[in-house]
Structure formats: structure tokens, C-alpha cells
Amino acid sequence: MRHTAFRQRMAEEFGRVRAEMLSQDHVFSALGGRTVDQALEDGYTTKEVWAAVCETFEVPPERR
């Protein structure tokens, strides 16, 4: 998944402002104690990051 598609999914699921806040501020244990932005910078794939977000926030399977 491209970064633009990832950001679009985040915005669709959480709203643009909340998605930006989550990406910058929420630390995910599944990402080794990183935020979304940090994980992407450190080389995690968008697929790995999206999976962690979905698991943490219990996104329904049909929207994953």
C-alpha cells in the first residue's frame, strides 16, 4: 500500500484531524513503542502499520 493510500485510509477511519493526531502522538506497542510516523520513518511497511492501527482500535475486518 502506498503512503498516500495509507493516509487516506487513516482519514476515512478516524477523520483527518484525529488521524493526524494518532499518527503523531499515539504510541503503539505492536510497533515497538513507536508512533505511526516514527514506525514509517524507521522502515515499517504501511501494511504493518495499518495492521497495528486496526488491531489497537478494533477496526472491523471489512474495513481493514
PDB file of N, CA and C in Angstrom:
ATOM      1  N   MET A   1       0.858  -1.175   0.000  1.00  0.00           N
ATOM      2  CA  MET A   1       0.000   0.000   0.000  1.00  0.00           C
ATOM      3  C   MET A   1       0.904   1.238   0.000  1.00  0.00           C
ATOM      4  N   ARG A   2       0.576   2.168  -0.832  1.00  0.00           N
ATOM      5  CA  ARG A   2       1.346   3.418  -0.894  1.00  0.00           C
ATOM      6  C   ARG A   2       1.026   4.294   0.322  1.00  0.00           C
ATOM      7  N   HIS A   3       1.950   5.196   0.607  1.00  0.00           N
ATOM      8  CA  HIS A   3       1.753   6.092   1.750  1.00  0.00           C
ATOM      9  C   HIS A   3       0.491   6.939   1.591  1.00  0.00           C
ATOM     10  N   THR A   4       0.208   7.373   0.379  1.00  0.00           N
ATOM     11  CA  THR A   4      -0.995   8.191   0.168  1.00  0.00           C
ATOM     12  C   THR A   4      -2.255   7.371   0.440  1.00  0.00           C
ATOM     13  N   ALA A   5      -2.269   6.114   0.022  1.00  0.00           N
ATOM     14  CA  ALA A   5      -3.424   5.249   0.288  1.00  0.00           C
ATOM     15  C   ALA A   5      -3.556   4.986   1.780  1.00  0.00           C
ATOM     16  N   PHE A   6      -2.428   4.805   2.454  1.00  0.00           N
ATOM     17  CA  PHE A   6      -2.445   4.599   3.906  1.00  0.00           C
ATOM     18  C   PHE A   6      -3.040   5.818   4.609  1.00  0.00           C
ATOM     19  N   ARG A   7      -2.568   7.000   4.247  1.00  0.00           N
ATOM     20  CA  ARG A   7      -3.075   8.232   4.885  1.00  0.00           C
ATOM     21  C   ARG A   7      -4.566   8.418   4.595  1.00  0.00           C
ATOM     22  N   GLN A   8      -4.993   8.034   3.402  1.00  0.00           N
ATOM     23  CA  GLN A   8      -6.412   8.136   3.055  1.00  0.00           C
ATOM     24  C   GLN A   8      -7.244   7.196   3.923  1.00  0.00           C
ATOM     25  N   ARG A   9      -6.765   5.970   4.112  1.00  0.00           N
ATOM     26  CA  ARG A   9      -7.488   5.020   4.972  1.00  0.00           C
ATOM     27  C   ARG A   9      -7.575   5.528   6.402  1.00  0.00           C
ATOM     28  N   MET A  10      -6.481   6.081   6.888  1.00  0.00           N
ATOM     29  CA  MET A  10      -6.489   6.638   8.249  1.00  0.00           C
ATOM     30  C   MET A  10      -7.539   7.744   8.354  1.00  0.00           C
ATOM     31  N   ALA A  11      -7.566   8.638   7.377  1.00  0.00           N
ATOM     32  CA  ALA A  11      -8.513   9.749   7.390  1.00  0.00           C
ATOM     33  C   ALA A  11      -9.952   9.258   7.284  1.00  0.00           C
ATOM     34  N   GLU A  12     -10.188   8.248   6.467  1.00  0.00           N
ATOM     35  CA  GLU A  12     -11.539   7.712   6.329  1.00  0.00           C
ATOM     36  C   GLU A  12     -12.005   7.039   7.617  1.00  0.00           C
ATOM     37  N   GLU A  13     -11.102   6.373   8.294  1.00  0.00           N
ATOM     38  CA  GLU A  13     -11.474   5.636   9.502  1.00  0.00           C
ATOM     39  C   GLU A  13     -11.638   6.555  10.708  1.00  0.00           C
ATOM     40  N   PHE A  14     -10.757   7.538  10.863  1.00  0.00           N
ATOM     41  CA  PHE A  14     -10.726   8.333  12.089  1.00  0.00           C
ATOM     42  C   PHE A  14     -11.052   9.806  11.889  1.00  0.00           C
ATOM     43  N   GLY A  15     -11.190  10.245  10.658  1.00  0.00           N
ATOM     44  CA  GLY A  15     -11.314  11.673  10.385  1.00  0.00           C
ATOM     45  C   GLY A  15      -9.913  12.242  10.216  1.00  0.00           C
ATOM     46  N   ARG A  16      -9.779  13.237   9.380  1.00  0.00           N
ATOM     47  CA  ARG A  16      -8.445  13.736   9.041  1.00  0.00           C
ATOM     48  C   ARG A  16      -7.671  14.262  10.238  1.00  0.00           C
ATOM     49  N   VAL A  17      -8.307  15.069  11.062  1.00  0.00           N
ATOM     50  CA  VAL A  17      -7.600  15.666  12.201  1.00  0.00           C
ATOM     51  C   VAL A  17      -7.188  14.601  13.212  1.00  0.00           C
ATOM     52  N   ARG A  18      -8.109  13.706  13.552  1.00  0.00           N
ATOM     53  CA  ARG A  18      -7.779  12.657  14.526  1.00  0.00           C
ATOM     54  C   ARG A  18      -6.714  11.715  13.963  1.00  0.00           C
ATOM     55  N   ALA A  19      -6.782  11.411  12.680  1.00  0.00           N
ATOM     56  CA  ALA A  19      -5.781  10.545  12.062  1.00  0.00           C
ATOM     57  C   ALA A  19      -4.388  11.163  12.161  1.00  0.00           C
ATOM     58  N   GLU A  20      -4.301  12.457  11.928  1.00  0.00           N
ATOM     59  CA  GLU A  20      -3.015  13.145  12.052  1.00  0.00           C
ATOM     60  C   GLU A  20      -2.515  13.104  13.490  1.00  0.00           C
ATOM     61  N   MET A  21      -3.418  13.319  14.436  1.00  0.00           N
ATOM     62  CA  MET A  21      -3.032  13.274  15.852  1.00  0.00           C
ATOM     63  C   MET A  21      -2.566  11.878  16.243  1.00  0.00           C
ATOM     64  N   LEU A  22      -3.303  10.849  15.819  1.00  0.00           N
ATOM     65  CA  LEU A  22      -2.900   9.475  16.128  1.00  0.00           C
ATOM     66  C   LEU A  22      -1.536   9.158  15.537  1.00  0.00           C
ATOM     67  N   SER A  23      -1.310   9.598  14.328  1.00  0.00           N
ATOM     68  CA  SER A  23      -0.040   9.318  13.654  1.00  0.00           C
ATOM     69  C   SER A  23       1.145   9.943  14.377  1.00  0.00           C
ATOM     70  N   GLN A  24       0.912  11.094  14.976  1.00  0.00           N
ATOM     71  CA  GLN A  24       1.994  11.824  15.634  1.00  0.00           C
ATOM     72  C   GLN A  24       2.146  11.479  17.108  1.00  0.00           C
ATOM     73  N   ASP A  25       1.040  11.153  17.791  1.00  0.00           N
ATOM     74  CA  ASP A  25       1.068  11.095  19.251  1.00  0.00           C
ATOM     75  C   ASP A  25       0.837   9.727  19.880  1.00  0.00           C
ATOM     76  N   HIS A  26       0.090   8.853  19.243  1.00  0.00           N
ATOM     77  CA  HIS A  26      -0.260   7.580  19.878  1.00  0.00           C
ATOM     78  C   HIS A  26       0.882   6.578  19.696  1.00  0.00           C
ATOM     79  N   VAL A  27       1.362   6.052  20.822  1.00  0.00           N
ATOM     80  CA  VAL A  27       2.450   5.072  20.806  1.00  0.00           C
ATOM     81  C   VAL A  27       1.838   3.670  20.783  1.00  0.00           C
ATOM     82  N   PHE A  28       2.265   2.867  19.812  1.00  0.00           N
ATOM     83  CA  PHE A  28       1.743   1.522  19.628  1.00  0.00           C
ATOM     84  C   PHE A  28       2.764   0.491  20.097  1.00  0.00           C
ATOM     85  N   SER A  29       2.354  -0.359  21.008  1.00  0.00           N
ATOM     86  CA  SER A  29       3.256  -1.414  21.474  1.00  0.00           C
ATOM     87  C   SER A  29       3.584  -2.378  20.337  1.00  0.00           C
ATOM     88  N   ALA A  30       2.626  -2.605  19.441  1.00  0.00           N
ATOM     89  CA  ALA A  30       2.842  -3.509  18.308  1.00  0.00           C
ATOM     90  C   ALA A  30       3.893  -2.967  17.333  1.00  0.00           C
ATOM     91  N   LEU A  31       4.206  -1.699  17.458  1.00  0.00           N
ATOM     92  CA  LEU A  31       5.221  -1.081  16.606  1.00  0.00           C
ATOM     93  C   LEU A  31       6.493  -0.783  17.395  1.00  0.00           C
ATOM     94  N   GLY A  32       6.684  -1.529  18.455  1.00  0.00           N
ATOM     95  CA  GLY A  32       7.901  -1.369  19.245  1.00  0.00           C
ATOM     96  C   GLY A  32       7.970  -0.065  20.007  1.00  0.00           C
ATOM     97  N   GLY A  33       6.808   0.436  20.447  1.00  0.00           N
ATOM     98  CA  GLY A  33       6.781   1.682  21.200  1.00  0.00           C
ATOM     99  C   GLY A  33       6.953   2.914  20.323  1.00  0.00           C
ATOM    100  N   ARG A  34       6.553   2.800  19.088  1.00  0.00           N
ATOM    101  CA  ARG A  34       6.661   3.922  18.138  1.00  0.00           C
ATOM    102  C   ARG A  34       5.276   4.462  17.794  1.00  0.00           C
ATOM    103  N   THR A  35       5.262   5.686  17.329  1.00  0.00           N
ATOM    104  CA  THR A  35       4.056   6.246  16.738  1.00  0.00           C
ATOM    105  C   THR A  35       3.990   5.764  15.293  1.00  0.00           C
ATOM    106  N   VAL A  36       2.877   6.022  14.636  1.00  0.00           N
ATOM    107  CA  VAL A  36       2.746   5.691  13.214  1.00  0.00           C
ATOM    108  C   VAL A  36       3.856   6.361  12.413  1.00  0.00           C
ATOM    109  N   ASP A  37       4.040   7.655  12.626  1.00  0.00           N
ATOM    110  CA  ASP A  37       5.051   8.393  11.873  1.00  0.00           C
ATOM    111  C   ASP A  37       6.449   7.850  12.126  1.00  0.00           C
ATOM    112  N   GLN A  38       6.767   7.552  13.369  1.00  0.00           N
ATOM    113  CA  GLN A  38       8.083   7.000  13.690  1.00  0.00           C
ATOM    114  C   GLN A  38       8.291   5.633  13.052  1.00  0.00           C
ATOM    115  N   ALA A  39       7.259   4.798  13.112  1.00  0.00           N
ATOM    116  CA  ALA A  39       7.364   3.456  12.537  1.00  0.00           C
ATOM    117  C   ALA A  39       7.612   3.529  11.030  1.00  0.00           C
ATOM    118  N   LEU A  40       6.902   4.403  10.347  1.00  0.00           N
ATOM    119  CA  LEU A  40       7.100   4.548   8.903  1.00  0.00           C
ATOM    120  C   LEU A  40       8.507   5.071   8.601  1.00  0.00           C
ATOM    121  N   GLU A  41       8.962   6.015   9.390  1.00  0.00           N
ATOM    122  CA  GLU A  41      10.323   6.545   9.211  1.00  0.00           C
ATOM    123  C   GLU A  41      11.375   5.471   9.477  1.00  0.00           C
ATOM    124  N   ASP A  42      11.093   4.569  10.404  1.00  0.00           N
ATOM    125  CA  ASP A  42      12.045   3.523  10.772  1.00  0.00           C
ATOM    126  C   ASP A  42      11.975   2.301   9.860  1.00  0.00           C
ATOM    127  N   GLY A  43      11.152   2.351   8.827  1.00  0.00           N
ATOM    128  CA  GLY A  43      11.150   1.290   7.837  1.00  0.00           C
ATOM    129  C   GLY A  43      10.034   0.266   7.920  1.00  0.00           C
ATOM    130  N   TYR A  44       9.113   0.435   8.857  1.00  0.00           N
ATOM    131  CA  TYR A  44       7.940  -0.452   8.868  1.00  0.00           C
ATOM    132  C   TYR A  44       7.143  -0.183   7.600  1.00  0.00           C
ATOM    133  N   THR A  45       6.533  -1.217   7.049  1.00  0.00           N
ATOM    134  CA  THR A  45       5.701  -1.017   5.859  1.00  0.00           C
ATOM    135  C   THR A  45       4.359  -0.425   6.263  1.00  0.00           C
ATOM    136  N   THR A  46       3.702   0.194   5.311  1.00  0.00           N
ATOM    137  CA  THR A  46       2.382   0.748   5.598  1.00  0.00           C
ATOM    138  C   THR A  46       1.413  -0.372   5.968  1.00  0.00           C
ATOM    139  N   LYS A  47       1.597  -1.541   5.384  1.00  0.00           N
ATOM    140  CA  LYS A  47       0.741  -2.689   5.704  1.00  0.00           C
ATOM    141  C   LYS A  47       0.911  -3.101   7.168  1.00  0.00           C
ATOM    142  N   GLU A  48       2.143  -3.143   7.650  1.00  0.00           N
ATOM    143  CA  GLU A  48       2.405  -3.482   9.049  1.00  0.00           C
ATOM    144  C   GLU A  48       1.807  -2.441   9.996  1.00  0.00           C
ATOM    145  N   VAL A  49       1.969  -1.192   9.632  1.00  0.00           N
ATOM    146  CA  VAL A  49       1.461  -0.107  10.476  1.00  0.00           C
ATOM    147  C   VAL A  49      -0.061  -0.116  10.486  1.00  0.00           C
ATOM    148  N   TRP A  50      -0.671  -0.291   9.319  1.00  0.00           N
ATOM    149  CA  TRP A  50      -2.132  -0.329   9.244  1.00  0.00           C
ATOM    150  C   TRP A  50      -2.674  -1.481  10.085  1.00  0.00           C
ATOM    151  N   ALA A  51      -2.021  -2.638  10.028  1.00  0.00           N
ATOM    152  CA  ALA A  51      -2.448  -3.793  10.824  1.00  0.00           C
ATOM    153  C   ALA A  51      -2.392  -3.473  12.316  1.00  0.00           C
ATOM    154  N   ALA A  52      -1.359  -2.780  12.754  1.00  0.00           N
ATOM    155  CA  ALA A  52      -1.237  -2.408  14.162  1.00  0.00           C
ATOM    156  C   ALA A  52      -2.330  -1.421  14.567  1.00  0.00           C
ATOM    157  N   VAL A  53      -2.604  -0.459  13.710  1.00  0.00           N
ATOM    158  CA  VAL A  53      -3.665   0.521  13.982  1.00  0.00           C
ATOM    159  C   VAL A  53      -5.018  -0.193  14.079  1.00  0.00           C
ATOM    160  N   CYS A  54      -5.288  -1.061  13.125  1.00  0.00           N
ATOM    161  CA  CYS A  54      -6.567  -1.774  13.090  1.00  0.00           C
ATOM    162  C   CYS A  54      -6.747  -2.649  14.327  1.00  0.00           C
ATOM    163  N   GLU A  55      -5.696  -3.326  14.724  1.00  0.00           N
ATOM    164  CA  GLU A  55      -5.768  -4.195  15.902  1.00  0.00           C
ATOM    165  C   GLU A  55      -5.999  -3.369  17.170  1.00  0.00           C
ATOM    166  N   THR A  56      -5.255  -2.311  17.315  1.00  0.00           N
ATOM    167  CA  THR A  56      -5.357  -1.471  18.512  1.00  0.00           C
ATOM    168  C   THR A  56      -6.731  -0.837  18.657  1.00  0.00           C
ATOM    169  N   PHE A  57      -7.266  -0.335  17.557  1.00  0.00           N
ATOM    170  CA  PHE A  57      -8.536   0.382  17.599  1.00  0.00           C
ATOM    171  C   PHE A  57      -9.726  -0.471  17.153  1.00  0.00           C
ATOM    172  N   GLU A  58      -9.505  -1.778  17.035  1.00  0.00           N
ATOM    173  CA  GLU A  58     -10.558  -2.733  16.724  1.00  0.00           C
ATOM    174  C   GLU A  58     -11.374  -2.321  15.492  1.00  0.00           C
ATOM    175  N   VAL A  59     -10.654  -2.002  14.435  1.00  0.00           N
ATOM    176  CA  VAL A  59     -11.307  -1.690  13.166  1.00  0.00           C
ATOM    177  C   VAL A  59     -11.926  -2.976  12.636  1.00  0.00           C
ATOM    178  N   PRO A  60     -13.189  -2.949  12.252  1.00  0.00           N
ATOM    179  CA  PRO A  60     -13.855  -4.149  11.744  1.00  0.00           C
ATOM    180  C   PRO A  60     -13.130  -4.737  10.530  1.00  0.00           C
ATOM    181  N   PRO A  61     -13.142  -6.042  10.401  1.00  0.00           N
ATOM    182  CA  PRO A  61     -12.423  -6.720   9.301  1.00  0.00           C
ATOM    183  C   PRO A  61     -12.768  -6.184   7.903  1.00  0.00           C
ATOM    184  N   GLU A  62     -14.006  -5.797   7.685  1.00  0.00           N
ATOM    185  CA  GLU A  62     -14.393  -5.324   6.357  1.00  0.00           C
ATOM    186  C   GLU A  62     -13.755  -3.991   5.993  1.00  0.00           C
ATOM    187  N   ARG A  63     -13.192  -3.279   6.959  1.00  0.00           N
ATOM    188  CA  ARG A  63     -12.524  -2.003   6.683  1.00  0.00           C
ATOM    189  C   ARG A  63     -11.007  -2.092   6.817  1.00  0.00           C
ATOM    190  N   ARG A  64     -10.495  -3.288   7.012  1.00  0.00           N
ATOM    191  CA  ARG A  64      -9.047  -3.426   7.186  1.00  0.00           C
ATOM    192  C   ARG A  64      -8.295  -3.480   5.906  1.00  0.00           C
TER     193      ARG A  64
END
